[in-house]
Coordinates of C-alpha atoms in Angstrom, one line a residue:
M184 CA 73.8 85.6 107.0
S185 CA 75.4 87.3 110.0
K186 CA 73.5 89.3 111.9
T187 CA 75.4 91.8 111.1
K188 CA 74.1 92.5 108.0
E189 CA 70.6 90.9 108.5
S190 CA 69.7 93.9 111.1
I191 CA 70.4 98.1 111.1
F192 CA 72.3 97.3 114.3
D193 CA 73.8 94.9 115.6
F194 CA 73.4 95.1 119.7
K195 CA 75.8 92.0 120.7
L196 CA 79.0 93.6 118.4
F197 CA 77.9 96.9 120.3
K198 CA 78.0 95.2 123.9
R199 CA 81.5 93.9 122.9
L200 CA 82.8 97.2 121.7
F201 CA 82.0 98.5 125.5
E202 CA 83.9 95.5 126.9
Y203 CA 87.2 97.6 126.2
I204 CA 85.3 100.6 127.8
R205 CA 85.7 99.5 131.5
P206 CA 89.6 101.0 131.4
Y207 CA 88.0 104.6 131.0
K208 CA 84.8 103.7 133.1
T209 CA 85.0 106.7 134.9
V210 CA 85.6 109.0 131.9
F211 CA 82.4 107.2 130.4
F212 CA 80.0 107.3 133.3
G213 CA 81.3 111.2 133.1
L214 CA 80.6 111.8 129.7
N215 CA 76.8 110.3 130.1
I216 CA 76.3 113.2 133.0
L217 CA 77.6 115.3 130.7
V218 CA 75.2 114.5 128.1
V219 CA 72.1 114.3 130.9
L220 CA 72.9 118.2 131.7
S221 CA 73.1 119.2 127.9
A222 CA 69.7 117.8 127.5
I223 CA 68.3 119.5 130.3
F224 CA 69.9 123.1 129.3
S225 CA 68.8 122.6 126.1
A226 CA 65.4 122.8 126.7
A227 CA 65.8 125.8 129.4
T228 CA 66.8 128.4 126.7
P229 CA 62.9 128.6 125.1
Y230 CA 61.3 127.5 128.8
L231 CA 62.9 130.0 130.0
T232 CA 61.8 132.7 127.1
K233 CA 58.2 131.8 126.7
Y234 CA 58.2 133.3 130.4
A235 CA 59.8 136.6 129.5
V236 CA 57.4 137.0 127.4
D237 CA 54.7 136.4 129.4
D238 CA 55.8 137.7 132.5
S239 CA 58.2 140.3 131.6
I240 CA 57.8 141.3 128.3
T241 CA 53.8 141.4 128.3
N242 CA 53.8 143.3 131.4
K243 CA 56.8 145.6 130.7
D244 CA 59.0 144.5 133.4
A245 CA 62.5 145.8 132.4
K246 CA 63.5 144.7 136.2
D247 CA 62.0 141.1 135.5
F248 CA 62.9 140.8 131.8
L249 CA 67.0 141.6 133.0
F250 CA 66.7 139.3 135.6
Y251 CA 65.6 136.5 133.0
I252 CA 68.3 137.4 130.4
I253 CA 70.5 136.8 133.0
I254 CA 69.6 133.5 133.4
M255 CA 69.8 132.5 129.7
L256 CA 73.1 133.7 129.6
T257 CA 74.2 131.9 132.7
V258 CA 72.3 129.1 131.2
L259 CA 74.2 129.6 127.7
I260 CA 77.7 129.0 129.4
L261 CA 77.0 126.7 131.5
Q262 CA 75.9 124.8 128.4
T263 CA 79.3 125.8 126.1
V264 CA 81.1 124.9 128.8
F265 CA 79.6 121.3 129.3
Q266 CA 80.0 121.0 125.1
L267 CA 83.6 121.8 125.2
V268 CA 84.1 119.2 127.3
F269 CA 81.8 116.4 125.9
I270 CA 83.0 116.9 122.9
Y271 CA 86.9 116.3 123.8
Y272 CA 86.5 113.8 125.8
A273 CA 84.1 111.5 123.9
A274 CA 86.8 111.8 121.0
W275 CA 89.6 111.2 124.1
L276 CA 87.7 107.8 124.5
G277 CA 86.8 106.9 121.5
Q278 CA 90.7 106.9 120.4
N279 CA 91.9 105.3 123.6
L280 CA 89.3 102.6 123.0
V281 CA 90.1 102.7 119.4
M282 CA 94.3 102.6 120.6
D283 CA 93.9 98.8 122.8
V284 CA 91.9 97.2 120.2
R285 CA 94.5 98.2 117.3
V286 CA 97.6 96.9 119.9
K287 CA 95.3 93.9 120.6
L288 CA 95.2 93.4 116.8
F289 CA 98.7 93.8 116.1
N290 CA 99.6 91.5 118.4
H291 CA 97.0 89.1 116.9
L292 CA 98.3 89.5 113.9
L293 CA 101.7 89.0 115.0
R294 CA 101.5 85.1 115.9
F295 CA 99.5 83.8 113.1
K296 CA 100.6 81.1 110.8
M297 CA 102.1 82.0 107.9
K298 CA 99.4 79.8 106.3
Y299 CA 96.8 82.6 106.6
Y300 CA 98.9 85.2 105.2
D301 CA 99.3 83.1 102.8
N302 CA 95.9 83.3 101.9
S303 CA 95.2 87.2 102.7
S304 CA 95.6 90.1 100.9
V305 CA 97.8 92.5 103.2
G306 CA 96.0 95.2 102.0
V307 CA 93.4 94.2 103.2
L308 CA 94.8 93.8 106.6
I309 CA 96.2 97.3 106.5
T310 CA 92.9 98.1 106.1
R311 CA 91.4 96.8 109.0
A312 CA 94.9 97.8 111.2
V313 CA 94.3 101.5 110.4
T314 CA 91.8 102.7 108.4
D315 CA 88.8 100.6 109.5
M316 CA 90.1 101.3 113.1
E317 CA 89.4 104.9 112.6
R318 CA 86.0 104.3 111.7
I319 CA 85.9 102.6 115.2
A320 CA 87.2 105.8 116.8
D321 CA 84.0 107.5 115.2
I322 CA 81.2 105.5 117.0
F323 CA 82.4 107.5 120.5
G324 CA 83.5 109.9 119.3
Q325 CA 81.3 111.4 116.8
G326 CA 77.8 108.3 116.9
F327 CA 76.4 107.0 120.0
F328 CA 77.2 109.5 122.4
M329 CA 75.6 112.1 120.2
I330 CA 73.2 110.2 118.9
F331 CA 72.1 109.6 123.5
K332 CA 72.8 113.3 124.1
D333 CA 70.0 114.0 121.1
L334 CA 67.7 111.9 122.2
L335 CA 67.2 112.4 125.2
A336 CA 67.4 115.9 124.4
M337 CA 64.3 115.1 122.4
A338 CA 62.9 113.4 124.9
V339 CA 63.1 116.4 127.3
V340 CA 61.8 119.4 125.1
F341 CA 58.8 117.0 124.6
G342 CA 58.6 116.8 127.9
V343 CA 58.4 120.1 128.4
M344 CA 56.5 121.2 125.0
M345 CA 53.9 118.7 126.5
Y346 CA 54.2 120.2 130.1
I347 CA 53.4 124.3 128.1
N348 CA 50.7 123.3 125.6
F349 CA 49.1 120.1 125.3
K350 CA 47.0 120.9 122.0
L351 CA 49.9 123.1 120.1
S352 CA 52.1 119.5 120.9
L353 CA 50.0 116.9 119.5
I354 CA 49.9 119.2 116.0
V355 CA 54.1 118.6 116.7
F356 CA 53.8 115.3 117.4
I357 CA 51.6 114.4 114.0
M358 CA 54.6 115.3 112.1
L359 CA 57.1 112.9 114.7
P360 CA 55.8 109.4 113.3
L361 CA 55.9 110.1 109.3
L362 CA 60.0 111.0 109.8
L363 CA 60.5 108.2 112.4
Y364 CA 60.0 105.2 109.6
A365 CA 61.5 107.6 106.9
T366 CA 64.4 107.9 109.0
R367 CA 64.3 103.8 109.7
I368 CA 64.7 103.3 106.1
F369 CA 67.8 105.3 105.5
Q370 CA 69.0 103.6 107.9
K371 CA 69.0 100.3 106.6
Y372 CA 69.8 101.5 103.5
M373 CA 72.7 103.8 104.2
K374 CA 73.8 100.5 106.5
K375 CA 74.3 99.0 102.6
A376 CA 75.8 101.5 100.9
F377 CA 78.7 101.6 103.5
E378 CA 79.3 97.5 103.7
E379 CA 79.4 97.9 100.2
V380 CA 82.0 101.4 100.7
R381 CA 84.0 99.7 103.1
T382 CA 84.7 96.6 100.5
E383 CA 85.3 99.0 97.7
V384 CA 87.5 100.8 100.3
S385 CA 89.6 96.9 101.3
N386 CA 90.3 95.9 97.0
L387 CA 91.1 99.7 96.5
N388 CA 94.1 99.3 99.3
S389 CA 94.9 95.8 98.7
F390 CA 95.1 96.7 94.8
V391 CA 97.3 99.6 95.3
Q392 CA 99.7 98.0 97.6
E393 CA 100.2 95.5 95.6
R394 CA 100.7 97.2 92.7
L395 CA 103.4 99.2 94.1
T396 CA 105.2 96.9 95.3
G397 CA 105.2 95.3 92.7
M398 CA 106.0 98.4 89.8
K399 CA 109.7 96.7 88.4
I400 CA 107.5 94.1 87.1
L401 CA 104.9 96.4 85.9
Q402 CA 107.0 98.8 84.0
L403 CA 109.4 95.7 82.8
F404 CA 106.3 94.0 81.2
T405 CA 105.4 97.0 80.0
R406 CA 101.4 96.7 82.2
E407 CA 101.0 100.0 82.6
S408 CA 98.0 101.0 80.7
I409 CA 95.8 97.4 81.5
E410 CA 96.7 98.4 85.4
Y411 CA 95.5 101.9 85.1
E412 CA 92.1 100.5 83.8
N413 CA 92.1 98.4 86.3
F414 CA 92.6 100.7 88.9
K415 CA 90.0 103.2 87.2
S416 CA 87.4 99.9 87.3
I417 CA 88.3 99.6 91.2
N418 CA 88.4 102.9 91.4
G419 CA 84.4 103.4 90.0
R420 CA 82.8 100.9 92.1
H421 CA 84.7 102.4 94.9
K422 CA 82.9 105.6 93.8
K423 CA 79.5 104.2 92.8
G424 CA 79.6 103.4 96.6
W425 CA 79.2 106.6 98.1
I426 CA 77.6 107.9 95.7
K427 CA 74.2 105.7 96.7
T428 CA 75.3 107.0 100.2
V429 CA 75.3 110.7 98.9
W430 CA 71.9 110.0 96.6
Y431 CA 70.2 108.8 100.0
N432 CA 71.7 111.5 101.7
S433 CA 70.4 114.3 99.5
I434 CA 66.7 112.4 100.1
F435 CA 66.4 111.8 103.1
F436 CA 67.6 115.9 104.6
P437 CA 66.0 117.9 102.5
L438 CA 62.4 115.8 103.5
A439 CA 64.1 115.9 107.4
D440 CA 63.8 119.9 106.8
L441 CA 60.5 120.0 104.9
S442 CA 58.8 117.9 107.6
A443 CA 60.1 120.8 110.1
S444 CA 59.1 124.1 108.3
I445 CA 55.6 122.3 107.7
T446 CA 55.6 122.0 111.3
I447 CA 56.3 125.6 112.5
G448 CA 53.6 126.7 109.7
L449 CA 50.6 124.5 111.5
V450 CA 52.6 126.0 114.9
A451 CA 52.3 129.8 113.8
W452 CA 49.1 129.3 112.1
Y453 CA 47.0 127.3 115.4
G454 CA 49.1 129.2 117.7
G455 CA 48.6 132.1 115.9
L456 CA 45.1 132.0 115.2
N457 CA 44.6 131.0 119.2
V458 CA 46.3 134.3 120.5
V459 CA 44.8 136.9 117.3
L460 CA 41.4 135.6 119.2
E461 CA 42.1 135.7 122.7
N462 CA 40.6 132.8 123.4
G463 CA 43.2 131.5 126.3
T464 CA 44.4 128.0 125.2
V465 CA 48.0 129.8 123.2
S466 CA 49.9 132.5 125.0
Q467 CA 52.8 134.7 123.2
G468 CA 55.0 132.7 124.6
D469 CA 54.0 129.2 124.5
L470 CA 53.6 130.3 120.1
I471 CA 57.6 131.7 120.9
A472 CA 58.8 129.1 122.7
F473 CA 57.2 126.2 120.5
I474 CA 58.7 128.2 117.5
M475 CA 62.4 127.5 119.5
F476 CA 60.9 124.0 120.5
I477 CA 60.7 122.7 116.9
P478 CA 64.4 122.6 115.6
M479 CA 65.0 121.3 118.7
L480 CA 63.1 118.3 118.8
F481 CA 63.7 118.2 114.4
R482 CA 67.3 118.7 114.2
P483 CA 68.3 116.0 116.9
L484 CA 66.1 113.2 114.4
R485 CA 67.9 115.0 111.6
Q486 CA 71.7 115.1 113.4
I487 CA 70.4 111.3 114.6
A488 CA 70.4 109.9 111.2
D489 CA 73.0 111.5 109.7
K490 CA 75.2 110.7 113.1
F491 CA 73.9 107.2 112.6
N492 CA 75.6 106.9 109.3
T493 CA 78.7 107.5 110.8
L494 CA 77.8 104.7 114.0
Q495 CA 76.9 102.0 111.3
M496 CA 80.5 102.6 109.4
G497 CA 81.9 101.8 112.5
M498 CA 79.8 99.2 113.0
V499 CA 81.3 97.7 109.7
A500 CA 84.2 98.7 110.3
A501 CA 84.2 97.5 113.7
N502 CA 82.9 93.5 112.8
R503 CA 85.5 93.6 109.9
V504 CA 88.3 94.1 112.8
F505 CA 86.6 92.2 115.4
S506 CA 86.4 88.7 112.3
V507 CA 90.3 88.8 112.4
L508 CA 90.0 88.7 116.1
D509 CA 88.1 85.7 116.0
T510 CA 90.1 84.3 113.6
V511 CA 92.2 81.2 115.4
S512 CA 95.2 80.3 113.4
Q513 CA 97.7 80.3 115.6
I514 CA 100.6 78.1 116.3
D515 CA 99.7 74.9 118.7
D516 CA 102.0 76.8 121.0
K517 CA 101.6 74.2 124.7
G518 CA 105.0 73.5 125.1
T519 CA 106.8 73.4 128.1
H520 CA 110.4 73.0 127.2
V521 CA 112.6 76.2 127.5
A522 CA 115.6 75.3 125.1
E523 CA 118.5 77.6 126.2
H524 CA 121.1 75.9 124.3
F525 CA 119.8 73.2 121.5
N526 CA 123.7 70.7 121.2
G527 CA 122.1 70.4 117.2
S528 CA 120.6 67.2 116.4
I529 CA 117.6 67.0 114.4
K530 CA 116.0 64.4 113.3
F531 CA 113.1 63.9 111.2
D532 CA 110.7 60.9 110.9
K533 CA 107.9 59.3 108.3
V534 CA 106.9 63.6 108.3
H535 CA 103.6 64.2 105.9
F536 CA 102.7 67.8 104.6
N537 CA 100.8 69.7 102.4
Y538 CA 100.4 73.7 102.2
V539 CA 96.8 72.3 99.8
E540 CA 94.3 69.4 101.5
D541 CA 95.2 66.7 99.4
E542 CA 98.6 67.9 97.5
E543 CA 101.7 66.6 99.8
V544 CA 104.4 69.0 99.6
L545 CA 106.4 66.2 101.4
K546 CA 106.1 62.5 101.8
G547 CA 106.9 60.7 104.3
I548 CA 110.5 61.8 104.4
S549 CA 113.1 60.8 107.2
F550 CA 116.6 61.8 107.9
N551 CA 119.1 62.4 110.6
V552 CA 121.1 65.0 111.5
N553 CA 124.5 65.3 114.2
A554 CA 125.6 67.7 116.0
G555 CA 127.5 69.9 114.4
E556 CA 127.0 68.5 111.3
T557 CA 126.6 70.9 108.1
I558 CA 124.3 69.0 105.7
A559 CA 123.5 70.4 102.0
I560 CA 120.0 69.9 101.0
V561 CA 119.7 69.9 96.5
G562 CA 117.0 69.2 94.3
A563 CA 114.5 70.5 91.5
T564 CA 112.2 73.8 92.1
G565 CA 109.4 73.1 93.7
A566 CA 111.1 69.5 95.4
G567 CA 110.4 70.5 99.1
K568 CA 113.6 72.0 100.4
S569 CA 112.6 75.1 102.0
T570 CA 109.5 73.9 102.9
I571 CA 111.8 71.6 105.4
I572 CA 113.0 75.0 107.0
N573 CA 109.2 77.1 107.7
L574 CA 108.6 73.1 109.3
L575 CA 111.7 73.1 111.3
N576 CA 110.9 76.5 112.8
R577 CA 106.8 75.4 113.0
F578 CA 106.0 78.5 110.6
Y579 CA 103.7 75.3 109.3
E580 CA 102.1 72.0 110.8
I581 CA 102.8 68.5 109.8
K582 CA 100.2 66.2 108.8
E583 CA 101.7 63.4 110.2
G584 CA 105.3 62.6 111.9
V585 CA 108.1 64.0 114.2
I586 CA 110.1 66.5 113.9
S587 CA 112.7 66.5 116.9
V588 CA 116.1 68.6 117.9
D589 CA 117.7 66.7 120.8
D590 CA 116.0 64.0 120.9
V591 CA 113.0 66.0 121.9
D592 CA 110.2 67.1 120.1
I593 CA 110.2 70.4 118.4
K594 CA 106.2 70.8 120.0
D595 CA 107.3 70.1 123.4
V596 CA 109.1 73.3 122.8
T597 CA 108.2 76.6 123.3
L598 CA 107.9 78.0 120.0
E599 CA 110.1 81.4 121.3
S600 CA 113.0 79.6 122.2
L601 CA 113.0 76.9 119.5
R602 CA 113.3 80.2 117.1
T603 CA 115.4 82.1 119.4
Q604 CA 117.7 78.7 118.8
I605 CA 117.7 78.5 115.2
A606 CA 119.1 81.8 113.1
V607 CA 117.6 81.3 108.9
V608 CA 119.3 83.6 106.0
L609 CA 116.7 83.5 103.2
Q610 CA 117.4 84.1 99.5
D611 CA 115.2 87.0 99.7
V612 CA 116.0 89.3 102.3
F613 CA 113.6 91.5 104.0
L614 CA 115.1 94.7 105.8
F615 CA 113.0 97.5 107.1
A616 CA 112.9 101.8 106.6
D617 CA 115.8 101.9 109.3
T618 CA 119.2 101.6 110.2
I619 CA 121.2 99.2 109.2
L620 CA 122.3 98.5 113.6
N621 CA 118.3 98.3 114.2
N622 CA 117.7 95.9 110.7
I623 CA 120.9 93.5 112.1
T624 CA 119.5 94.0 116.0
L625 CA 115.1 94.1 115.4
N626 CA 114.9 96.1 118.4
H627 CA 116.7 93.4 120.4
P628 CA 117.6 95.2 123.9
E629 CA 120.9 92.6 124.5
I630 CA 122.2 92.7 121.2
T631 CA 124.7 96.4 121.9
E632 CA 125.5 98.2 119.1
T633 CA 129.4 97.1 119.8
R634 CA 128.6 93.5 119.4
V635 CA 127.1 94.0 116.2
Q636 CA 130.3 95.5 115.5
Q637 CA 132.7 93.0 117.0
A638 CA 130.4 90.4 114.9
A639 CA 130.6 92.2 111.4
K640 CA 134.7 92.1 111.7
D641 CA 134.1 87.9 112.9
I642 CA 132.4 87.5 109.7
G643 CA 134.8 90.0 107.6
I644 CA 132.1 93.0 106.5
H645 CA 132.7 95.3 109.1
D646 CA 134.7 97.5 106.1
F647 CA 132.1 97.5 103.6
I648 CA 129.2 98.9 106.1
M649 CA 131.5 101.7 106.9
T650 CA 131.7 102.9 103.5
L651 CA 128.4 103.6 103.5
P652 CA 127.2 106.5 105.1
D653 CA 126.7 106.8 108.9
G654 CA 128.0 103.4 108.5
Y655 CA 125.8 101.0 111.1
H656 CA 123.3 104.4 111.4
Y657 CA 122.7 104.3 107.7
N658 CA 119.2 104.3 106.8
V659 CA 118.2 101.7 103.4
K660 CA 114.7 102.9 103.5
E661 CA 112.2 100.5 102.6
R662 CA 112.7 96.7 101.9
G663 CA 116.6 97.8 101.7
A664 CA 116.4 100.2 98.3
M665 CA 119.4 102.2 99.0
L666 CA 121.7 98.3 99.4
S667 CA 122.1 95.8 96.7
S668 CA 121.1 92.8 96.5
G669 CA 124.8 91.4 98.1
Q670 CA 124.5 94.0 100.1
R671 CA 121.4 93.1 101.7
Q672 CA 122.0 89.1 101.5
L673 CA 125.3 90.4 103.6
I674 CA 123.3 92.2 106.3
S675 CA 121.0 89.4 106.0
F676 CA 124.0 87.0 107.5
L677 CA 125.3 89.5 109.9
R678 CA 121.6 89.1 111.4
A679 CA 122.0 86.1 112.0
Y680 CA 124.6 85.3 113.4
V681 CA 124.6 88.1 115.9
T682 CA 122.1 86.3 117.6
N683 CA 124.8 83.5 118.0
P684 CA 121.9 80.9 117.6
S685 CA 122.6 76.5 117.7
I686 CA 121.2 75.9 114.3
L687 CA 121.8 77.7 111.3
V688 CA 120.1 77.6 108.5
L689 CA 121.2 79.0 104.6
D690 CA 118.5 78.9 102.1
E691 CA 120.0 79.3 99.1
A692 CA 121.8 82.4 100.5
T693 CA 124.0 82.9 98.5
S694 CA 122.4 82.5 95.0
S695 CA 121.3 86.1 93.5
V696 CA 124.9 87.9 94.8
D697 CA 128.0 89.1 92.9
S698 CA 130.5 87.1 93.0
Y699 CA 132.9 89.4 96.2
S700 CA 129.5 89.6 98.0
E701 CA 129.6 85.5 97.8
Q702 CA 133.2 85.6 99.1
L703 CA 132.5 87.7 101.6
I704 CA 129.6 85.2 102.8
Q705 CA 131.8 81.9 102.0
N706 CA 134.0 83.1 104.3
A707 CA 131.6 83.3 107.0
T708 CA 130.1 80.7 106.1
D709 CA 133.0 78.4 106.7
K710 CA 133.3 80.3 110.2
I711 CA 130.3 80.4 111.9
T712 CA 129.1 77.0 110.7
K713 CA 131.9 75.4 112.2
G714 CA 130.9 73.4 115.3
R715 CA 127.9 74.4 115.0
T716 CA 125.1 72.5 113.2
S717 CA 124.3 73.9 109.5
I718 CA 121.1 73.2 107.1
I719 CA 122.3 75.0 103.2
I720 CA 120.1 74.8 101.0
A721 CA 122.3 76.1 97.8
H722 CA 122.7 75.7 94.0
R723 CA 126.4 76.5 94.0
L724 CA 128.8 73.9 93.8
A725 CA 131.6 75.7 96.7
T726 CA 129.2 74.7 99.5
I727 CA 127.8 71.8 99.2
K728 CA 131.5 70.2 98.3
K729 CA 132.1 71.0 101.9
A730 CA 128.4 69.5 103.4
D731 CA 129.2 67.0 105.9
K732 CA 126.7 65.4 104.4
I733 CA 123.3 66.3 101.2
I734 CA 120.3 65.5 101.0
V735 CA 118.8 64.5 97.8
M736 CA 115.8 65.7 96.8
D737 CA 113.1 64.8 94.2
A738 CA 108.4 65.9 94.5
G739 CA 109.2 65.7 98.2
E740 CA 110.8 62.6 99.1
I741 CA 114.4 62.2 99.5
V742 CA 115.9 60.2 96.9
E743 CA 119.6 60.1 98.0
Q744 CA 121.8 60.9 100.8
G745 CA 125.5 61.0 101.2
T746 CA 128.7 62.6 100.6
H747 CA 129.6 64.6 97.6
D748 CA 132.3 62.0 96.3
E749 CA 129.6 58.9 97.2
L750 CA 126.9 60.7 95.6
L751 CA 128.9 61.1 92.6
K752 CA 129.8 57.1 92.8
K753 CA 126.4 56.3 91.6
E754 CA 125.9 54.9 88.3
N755 CA 122.7 57.2 87.1
G756 CA 122.5 58.6 90.0
Y757 CA 120.0 61.9 90.5
Y758 CA 122.7 64.0 92.3
K759 CA 125.5 62.7 89.3
N760 CA 122.7 64.3 86.2
L761 CA 122.0 67.4 88.7
Y762 CA 126.4 67.7 89.0
E763 CA 127.1 66.7 85.2
V764 CA 124.3 69.1 84.7
Q765 CA 124.6 71.7 86.7
F766 CA 128.0 72.6 87.8
L767 CA 130.3 70.5 86.4
K768 CA 130.6 73.8 84.2
E769 CA 130.5 75.9 86.8
E770 CA 133.3 73.7 88.3
V771 CA 135.5 74.0 85.2
V772 CA 134.3 77.3 85.4

């Protein structure tokens, strides 16, 4: 169990948060000065009231009383100004700190291996990057500085009360240990409750994100009622967690108010008797000042408990965010070779790979691709075809063997230059909720609109884009919902082509498009694969027949290699059987 869960407050975690304050240390120290001044001024009004009563009202000195009123008014104005500046800059510091942490987190997420995302919930990661970040901002905007301010104010009030009247102070302090103990118990249980709340918030975000993304599947299989019940269950657990915090609050805060009221009553009783008896131990000013001081002593303690709730939520959120930041899941990018351009020769040498331990996906495959060649990879689903593409781009690390491009191990090539020279068109096209132009360029500063339009004309899809409202500036909405699957594929194809890659990869890029879009892609394929190394994973015979070489895979192994005609000559060959079952019908049609 981590320290965060064992203790009420994790000082090590808090210290780590403070590392992000260094760029804003001037504001941080300024806030601390304001805290000190606010604490001093908070005790000034009751103190001045005591002397106004004892020196002016008792002696009926109007001129002297007016002087005290002016001083108290000045203190009130200054206190208000300090409070305004303090609240603004405390929140400002929190938001700037969170901005830095959020940028660092997102930058960290951008470099994770694909395996991390295979095993992680998108909804949980969204919670870390958005909701949890706001809770961290509250640590400084509503938590730490407020608690520090209240504690210092209590210390000042304590000192002034002791100075004014020791006996009355003893009555007040008799109740404090009980309230402090209750506060500690309250904080302990609230921390557990907030951890439960944050867990359920993550579960809720993850559940909603997945169901909204897969809404078509839910409706196709009439799962609405079932998912409705599942959502009610998760939402119920979330509500239960929050109800716990409400229950603890409903117990603690009335007890805190009751303690303050009892203390005021005891002070009024003891102090009032002393004033009536006129034995000189308590003055009228003392009694009025203490009645003003008691809420100032107990209210901060009550507020500290409340602000500690905010602090606890922020600390729980910070712990979750830092757990992601501490995750080491990056591809080892220690390559020193910067690939300006590849000739395009590719070699897989006895490559072994597994997604899950002891479940090998590639079983020592070896093959060569000469520069400028177009090869097709065929095989049944799960044979390992797409895995080859993932490994070539170093989305995953191989277990054994070597993958090289132009006789250079891809581990020795910088990741950025490697992936810049390899363009991939996937079957499942992802488009952002942005314009067609931005989806093609991905906001690359060197890829201009003129360049995009020329590339579109080269591969024959410019006319299609211009038929859309606003042309290249047409917003395709989330995941390209405003386009058909064929149109999305064309945009993806142009996105790959416009980068002028050394190596082109088409991963079943025409398997889900209409005949018109397929014809456009086939024409474009012929153009852009000419003189460029291309790897095509395809189910369509037309694409496969044009390949210089066909690699046939089965269960993670290469079972055959050769041209279309060569493979058809093999009696009982894997490719020949596949051709007769799947491709021959297509050829006849």
